[in-house]
GROMACS .gro file of C-alpha atoms in nm:
model
  302
    1MET     CA    1   0.000   0.000   0.000
    2PHE     CA    2   0.147   0.333  -0.109
    3THR     CA    3   0.178   0.630   0.125
    4VAL     CA    4   0.029   0.958   0.001
    5GLN     CA    5   0.047   1.297   0.167
    6ILE     CA    6  -0.233   1.539   0.087
    7LEU     CA    7  -0.128   1.905   0.074
    8LEU     CA    8  -0.431   2.121   0.153
    9SER     CA    9  -0.442   2.500   0.182
   10THR     CA   10  -0.749   2.648   0.353
   11TYR     CA   11  -0.895   2.995   0.377
   12ASN     CA   12  -1.247   3.051   0.512
   13GLY     CA   13  -1.344   2.708   0.383
   14MET     CA   14  -1.553   2.563   0.665
   15LYS     CA   15  -1.868   2.540   0.449
   16TYR     CA   16  -1.736   2.250   0.239
   17LEU     CA   17  -1.454   2.117   0.456
   18ASP     CA   18  -1.647   1.827   0.609
   19ALA     CA   19  -1.747   1.695   0.266
   20LEU     CA   20  -1.391   1.723   0.138
   21VAL     CA   21  -1.237   1.543   0.436
   22GLU     CA   22  -1.498   1.270   0.406
   23SER     CA   23  -1.399   1.214   0.043
   24LEU     CA   24  -1.030   1.206   0.136
   25LEU     CA   25  -1.083   0.946   0.406
   26ALA     CA   26  -1.275   0.733   0.154
   27GLN     CA   27  -0.973   0.698  -0.075
   28GLN     CA   28  -0.912   0.336  -0.166
   29GLU     CA   29  -0.602   0.125  -0.101
   30VAL     CA   30  -0.363   0.400   0.013
   31SER     CA   31  -0.208   0.504   0.343
   32LEU     CA   32  -0.319   0.864   0.373
   33ARG     CA   33  -0.165   1.159   0.557
   34ILE     CA   34  -0.321   1.504   0.541
   35LEU     CA   35  -0.117   1.820   0.598
   36VAL     CA   36  -0.308   2.151   0.608
   37ARG     CA   37  -0.187   2.509   0.607
   38ASP     CA   38  -0.446   2.772   0.696
   39ASP     CA   39  -0.399   3.111   0.532
   40GLY     CA   40  -0.564   3.321   0.803
   41SER     CA   41  -0.926   3.202   0.814
   42THR     CA   42  -1.180   3.395   1.022
   43ASP     CA   43  -1.492   3.181   0.966
   44GLY     CA   44  -1.435   2.887   1.200
   45THR     CA   45  -1.214   2.684   0.965
   46GLN     CA   46  -0.932   2.679   1.221
   47ALA     CA   47  -1.159   2.538   1.491
   48MET     CA   48  -1.267   2.261   1.254
   49LEU     CA   49  -0.906   2.180   1.169
   50GLU     CA   50  -0.820   2.163   1.539
   51GLN     CA   51  -1.103   1.914   1.597
   52TYR     CA   52  -0.979   1.700   1.307
   53GLN     CA   53  -0.625   1.713   1.445
   54GLU     CA   54  -0.741   1.607   1.791
   55LYS     CA   55  -0.905   1.303   1.629
   56GLY     CA   56  -0.580   1.219   1.449
   57ILE     CA   57  -0.730   1.274   1.104
   58LEU     CA   58  -0.486   1.546   0.993
   59GLU     CA   59  -0.212   1.785   1.098
   60TRP     CA   60  -0.244   2.157   1.043
   61PHE     CA   61  -0.052   2.477   1.105
   62GLN     CA   62  -0.130   2.846   1.088
   63GLY     CA   63   0.051   3.072   0.842
   64GLU     CA   64   0.043   3.433   0.739
   65SER     CA   65  -0.201   3.541   0.467
   66ILE     CA   66   0.009   3.487   0.155
   67LYS     CA   67  -0.251   3.359  -0.097
   68PRO     CA   68  -0.275   3.010  -0.259
   69ALA     CA   69   0.048   2.995  -0.463
   70GLN     CA   70   0.281   3.074  -0.173
   71SER     CA   71   0.065   2.881   0.073
   72PHE     CA   72   0.108   2.561  -0.130
   73ARG     CA   73   0.475   2.642  -0.174
   74GLU     CA   74   0.514   2.643   0.205
   75LEU     CA   75   0.319   2.319   0.230
   76MET     CA   76   0.560   2.154  -0.011
   77LYS     CA   77   0.854   2.275   0.197
   78LYS     CA   78   0.701   2.126   0.513
   79ALA     CA   79   0.582   1.802   0.354
   80GLY     CA   80   0.678   1.485   0.534
   81ASP     CA   81   0.816   1.162   0.395
   82ALA     CA   82   0.581   0.985   0.153
   83GLU     CA   83   0.592   0.805  -0.179
   84TYR     CA   84   0.340   1.037  -0.345
   85TYR     CA   85   0.191   1.380  -0.285
   86ALA     CA   86  -0.132   1.545  -0.399
   87PHE     CA   87  -0.254   1.904  -0.409
   88CYS     CA   88  -0.601   1.953  -0.267
   89ASP     CA   89  -0.851   2.241  -0.275
   90GLN     CA   90  -1.077   2.299   0.025
   91ASP     CA   91  -1.408   2.293  -0.162
   92ASP     CA   92  -1.373   1.992  -0.395
   93PHE     CA   93  -1.492   1.633  -0.359
   94TRP     CA   94  -1.268   1.342  -0.458
   95MET     CA   95  -1.376   1.021  -0.624
   96PRO     CA   96  -1.275   0.718  -0.408
   97GLN     CA   97  -1.037   0.582  -0.673
   98LYS     CA   98  -0.860   0.911  -0.747
   99LEU     CA   99  -0.529   0.829  -0.580
  100THR     CA  100  -0.512   0.461  -0.680
  101THR     CA  101  -0.582   0.559  -1.042
  102ALA     CA  102  -0.309   0.822  -1.040
  103ILE     CA  103  -0.054   0.597  -0.874
  104GLY     CA  104  -0.133   0.322  -1.122
  105LYS     CA  105  -0.030   0.556  -1.405
  106LEU     CA  106   0.289   0.676  -1.234
  107LYS     CA  107   0.436   0.381  -1.046
  108GLU     CA  108   0.616   0.232  -1.347
  109TYR     CA  109   0.832   0.545  -1.378
  110ALA     CA  110   0.828   0.675  -1.020
  111ASP     CA  111   1.171   0.544  -0.923
  112MET     CA  112   1.340   0.679  -1.236
  113VAL     CA  113   1.226   1.034  -1.308
  114PRO     CA  114   1.002   1.309  -1.168
  115CYS     CA  115   0.641   1.203  -1.230
  116LEU     CA  116   0.317   1.400  -1.245
  117TYR     CA  117  -0.045   1.294  -1.293
  118CYS     CA  118  -0.317   1.541  -1.388
  119GLY     CA  119  -0.681   1.459  -1.450
  120LYS     CA  120  -0.993   1.610  -1.596
  121PRO     CA  121  -1.225   1.751  -1.328
  122GLN     CA  122  -1.603   1.741  -1.342
  123LEU     CA  123  -1.744   2.091  -1.292
  124VAL     CA  124  -2.021   2.090  -1.033
  125ASN     CA  125  -2.228   2.349  -0.847
  126GLU     CA  126  -2.244   2.401  -0.470
  127ARG     CA  127  -2.461   2.089  -0.432
  128LEU     CA  128  -2.219   1.874  -0.632
  129GLU     CA  129  -2.456   1.863  -0.929
  130PRO     CA  130  -2.285   1.853  -1.271
  131ILE     CA  131  -2.266   2.181  -1.454
  132GLN     CA  132  -2.349   2.157  -1.821
  133SER     CA  133  -2.100   2.382  -1.994
  134LYS     CA  134  -2.048   2.416  -2.367
  135ARG     CA  135  -1.686   2.495  -2.298
  136GLY     CA  136  -1.621   2.232  -2.034
  137HIS     CA  137  -1.262   2.145  -1.955
  138HIS     CA  138  -1.049   1.984  -2.223
  139ILE     CA  139  -0.708   1.851  -2.128
  140ILE     CA  140  -0.458   1.941  -2.397
  141HIS     CA  141  -0.216   1.654  -2.440
  142ALA     CA  142   0.106   1.847  -2.489
  143THR     CA  143   0.395   1.612  -2.558
  144LYS     CA  144   0.667   1.851  -2.675
  145PHE     CA  145   0.885   2.044  -2.433
  146GLY     CA  146   0.803   2.376  -2.602
  147ALA     CA  147   0.430   2.308  -2.607
  148ARG     CA  148   0.435   2.240  -2.235
  149LEU     CA  149   0.592   2.582  -2.181
  150ILE     CA  150   0.275   2.748  -2.311
  151VAL     CA  151  -0.005   2.513  -2.198
  152ARG     CA  152  -0.193   2.624  -1.889
  153ASN     CA  153  -0.486   2.382  -1.868
  154ALA     CA  154  -0.363   2.117  -1.623
  155ILE     CA  155  -0.566   2.169  -1.304
  156GLY     CA  156  -0.354   2.165  -0.989
  157CYS     CA  157  -0.621   2.016  -0.762
  158THR     CA  158  -0.597   1.695  -0.967
  159PHE     CA  159  -0.216   1.671  -0.938
  160VAL     CA  160  -0.050   1.365  -0.789
  161PHE     CA  161   0.330   1.349  -0.802
  162ASN     CA  162   0.623   1.153  -0.668
  163ARG     CA  163   0.888   1.236  -0.407
  164ARG     CA  164   1.150   1.312  -0.669
  165LEU     CA  165   0.941   1.590  -0.823
  166LEU     CA  166   0.864   1.734  -0.479
  167ASP     CA  167   1.236   1.749  -0.401
  168GLU     CA  168   1.320   1.916  -0.732
  169VAL     CA  169   1.049   2.179  -0.685
  170ASN     CA  170   1.168   2.248  -0.331
  171ARG     CA  171   1.527   2.291  -0.447
  172SER     CA  172   1.425   2.560  -0.696
  173GLU     CA  173   1.379   2.921  -0.583
  174PRO     CA  174   1.170   3.109  -0.842
  175LEU     CA  175   1.172   3.486  -0.809
  176PHE     CA  176   0.834   3.494  -0.982
  177LEU     CA  177   0.566   3.235  -0.903
  178GLU     CA  178   0.267   3.240  -1.137
  179MET     CA  179   0.098   2.956  -0.947
  180HIS     CA  180   0.227   2.660  -0.748
  181ASP     CA  181   0.077   2.402  -0.984
  182ILE     CA  182   0.213   2.573  -1.296
  183TRP     CA  183   0.562   2.577  -1.145
  184THR     CA  184   0.537   2.210  -1.044
  185TYR     CA  185   0.425   2.120  -1.396
  186GLU     CA  186   0.706   2.318  -1.561
  187VAL     CA  187   0.974   2.176  -1.332
  188CYS     CA  188   0.863   1.825  -1.429
  189ASN     CA  189   0.869   1.931  -1.793
  190VAL     CA  190   1.215   2.085  -1.794
  191LEU     CA  191   1.366   1.785  -1.614
  192GLY     CA  192   1.227   1.541  -1.870
  193GLY     CA  193   0.983   1.391  -1.622
  194PHE     CA  194   0.685   1.171  -1.697
  195ILE     CA  195   0.355   1.360  -1.724
  196TYR     CA  196   0.031   1.166  -1.758
  197TYR     CA  197  -0.286   1.337  -1.878
  198ASP     CA  198  -0.601   1.151  -1.777
  199ASP     CA  199  -0.935   1.223  -1.942
  200ALA     CA  200  -1.109   1.039  -1.659
  201VAL     CA  201  -1.274   1.242  -1.381
  202PRO     CA  202  -1.085   1.209  -1.049
  203ILE     CA  203  -1.262   1.491  -0.863
  204LEU     CA  204  -1.576   1.701  -0.852
  205TYR     CA  205  -1.454   2.057  -0.905
  206ARG     CA  206  -1.696   2.276  -0.714
  207GLN     CA  207  -1.774   2.616  -0.865
  208HIS     CA  208  -1.929   2.883  -0.647
  209SER     CA  209  -1.917   3.255  -0.572
  210ASP     CA  210  -1.645   3.217  -0.307
  211ASN     CA  211  -1.386   3.037  -0.521
  212THR     CA  212  -1.037   3.176  -0.461
  213VAL     CA  213  -0.930   3.035  -0.797
  214GLY     CA  214  -1.120   2.828  -1.047
  215THR     CA  215  -1.275   2.800  -1.389
  216ASN     CA  216  -1.473   3.101  -1.511
  217ILE     CA  217  -1.812   2.970  -1.618
  218GLN     CA  218  -1.985   3.283  -1.745
  219TRP     CA  219  -1.873   3.396  -2.088
  220LYS     CA  220  -1.897   3.765  -1.991
  221LYS     CA  221  -1.649   3.710  -1.710
  222ARG     CA  222  -1.416   3.516  -1.938
  223TRP     CA  223  -1.407   3.796  -2.194
  224LYS     CA  224  -1.371   4.060  -1.924
  225ASP     CA  225  -1.067   3.872  -1.791
  226ARG     CA  226  -0.920   3.849  -2.141
  227VAL     CA  227  -0.958   4.224  -2.196
  228ARG     CA  228  -0.801   4.292  -1.857
  229ARG     CA  229  -0.503   4.069  -1.935
  230PHE     CA  230  -0.457   4.240  -2.271
  231LYS     CA  231  -0.454   4.586  -2.112
  232GLU     CA  232  -0.226   4.491  -1.824
  233LYS     CA  233   0.012   4.277  -2.031
  234ASN     CA  234   0.149   4.103  -1.724
  235HIS     CA  235   0.346   3.852  -1.934
  236ASP     CA  236   0.303   3.585  -1.664
  237LYS     CA  237   0.378   3.298  -1.902
  238LEU     CA  238   0.691   3.470  -2.026
  239LYS     CA  239   0.806   3.539  -1.670
  240THR     CA  240   0.755   3.174  -1.578
  241THR     CA  241   0.958   3.068  -1.882
  242GLN     CA  242   1.235   3.307  -1.781
  243GLU     CA  243   1.237   3.164  -1.428
  244ILE     CA  244   1.252   2.808  -1.559
  245TYR     CA  245   1.554   2.908  -1.766
  246ARG     CA  246   1.718   3.088  -1.473
  247CYS     CA  247   1.668   2.796  -1.234
  248PHE     CA  248   1.732   2.506  -1.472
  249GLY     CA  249   1.919   2.646  -1.773
  250ASP     CA  250   2.240   2.480  -1.661
  251VAL     CA  251   2.083   2.132  -1.681
  252MET     CA  252   1.897   2.183  -2.010
  253ASP     CA  253   2.024   2.008  -2.320
  254SER     CA  254   2.099   2.220  -2.626
  255GLU     CA  255   1.755   2.176  -2.785
  256LYS     CA  256   1.562   2.271  -2.471
  257ARG     CA  257   1.788   2.572  -2.424
  258HIS     CA  258   1.728   2.680  -2.783
  259VAL     CA  259   1.348   2.639  -2.757
  260THR     CA  260   1.338   2.830  -2.427
  261GLU     CA  261   1.564   3.112  -2.544
  262MET     CA  262   1.368   3.155  -2.866
  263LEU     CA  263   1.046   3.196  -2.667
  264MET     CA  264   1.207   3.428  -2.412
  265ASN     CA  265   1.337   3.655  -2.689
  266TYR     CA  266   1.029   3.662  -2.909
  267GLN     CA  267   0.970   4.034  -2.848
  268HIS     CA  268   1.300   4.131  -3.006
  269GLY     CA  269   1.168   4.231  -3.349
  270ILE     CA  270   0.907   4.098  -3.588
  271ARG     CA  271   1.140   3.824  -3.709
  272GLY     CA  272   1.157   3.681  -3.360
  273ARG     CA  273   0.779   3.672  -3.339
  274ILE     CA  274   0.740   3.506  -3.676
  275ARG     CA  275   1.006   3.250  -3.586
  276VAL     CA  276   0.812   3.151  -3.273
  277MET     CA  277   0.470   3.160  -3.444
  278THR     CA  278   0.584   2.924  -3.718
  279SER     CA  279   0.794   2.691  -3.505
  280ARG     CA  280   0.682   2.330  -3.466
  281HIS     CA  281   0.821   2.326  -3.111
  282TYR     CA  282   0.518   2.500  -2.960
  283SER     CA  283   0.234   2.320  -3.138
  284THR     CA  284  -0.024   2.125  -2.935
  285ASP     CA  285  -0.315   1.896  -3.024
  286SER     CA  286  -0.553   2.191  -2.986
  287LYS     CA  287  -0.615   2.419  -3.284
  288ARG     CA  288  -0.770   2.672  -3.048
  289MET     CA  289  -0.463   2.677  -2.822
  290ASN     CA  290  -0.230   2.708  -3.121
  291ARG     CA  291  -0.431   2.998  -3.259
  292ASN     CA  292  -0.446   3.183  -2.927
  293PHE     CA  293  -0.074   3.135  -2.874
  294LYS     CA  294   0.010   3.284  -3.213
  295ILE     CA  295  -0.219   3.581  -3.146
  296ALA     CA  296  -0.053   3.638  -2.807
  297ILE     CA  297   0.292   3.631  -2.968
  298LEU     CA  298   0.187   3.862  -3.251
  299LEU     CA  299   0.036   4.114  -3.007
  300GLY     CA  300   0.325   4.085  -2.765
  301ILE     CA  301   0.109   3.976  -2.470
  302PHE     CA  302   0.248   3.626  -2.405
   0.00000   0.00000   0.00000
């Protein structure tokens, strides 16, 4: 039986915490440990966590209010010894076979390279009823190193990964952290790790008005966010690529270094943009993703 440590960050999450913990305890055929970091809750979440800890169900600690990315980063630093680790959001509900399914996909490679499993979540409302969405959530199966530098559709709350990937992430010190799951994904990518994309549904991904992060369901909100990103031009993806190069450039082979440098320097003239837009290195199995990437490069907003 494999040992798995759950890494859970909470913030004012008492409304759905009981249901989540129940689904964690129902996980099949694993030895489970739950480590929780609270990000400054004021709604009774801390009292609930203390009750769980007194019952021996989990361990928790209080941290400063530093938002999800840094909260999970601290959790990874404090993680105990286990064979596998899993990110967990406070308002989701896990299918009983989530962890055994993930481990089944990773265990063949887990002793050799960093390994990461990501699944396709089922969007549900506050009552765990499926949300019918035309857009849904499609996992883009990016297989090329360059394509994985631009893909941002792997959902962190489905992640299961091995000890080797945890150690590599903890050894890195990014100066810019877009999100904890994106960084974990990119570290696995740059080190040539094994990444498994599962179209099965390992969790119910609850969508509600209090989500700290999540999938935007309403099309008006999606377009409003796109306009905002265009105006602000934060270049988060580019910054993440630069940090990957800074932290791991010395261990990249020549091709990875070339692909990364070409993307990092795309803004240096129209030729650089055309070179990236026409390169096979960044193509995915999604025509929509490929189109949006080329538009972002052309407009200088990647």
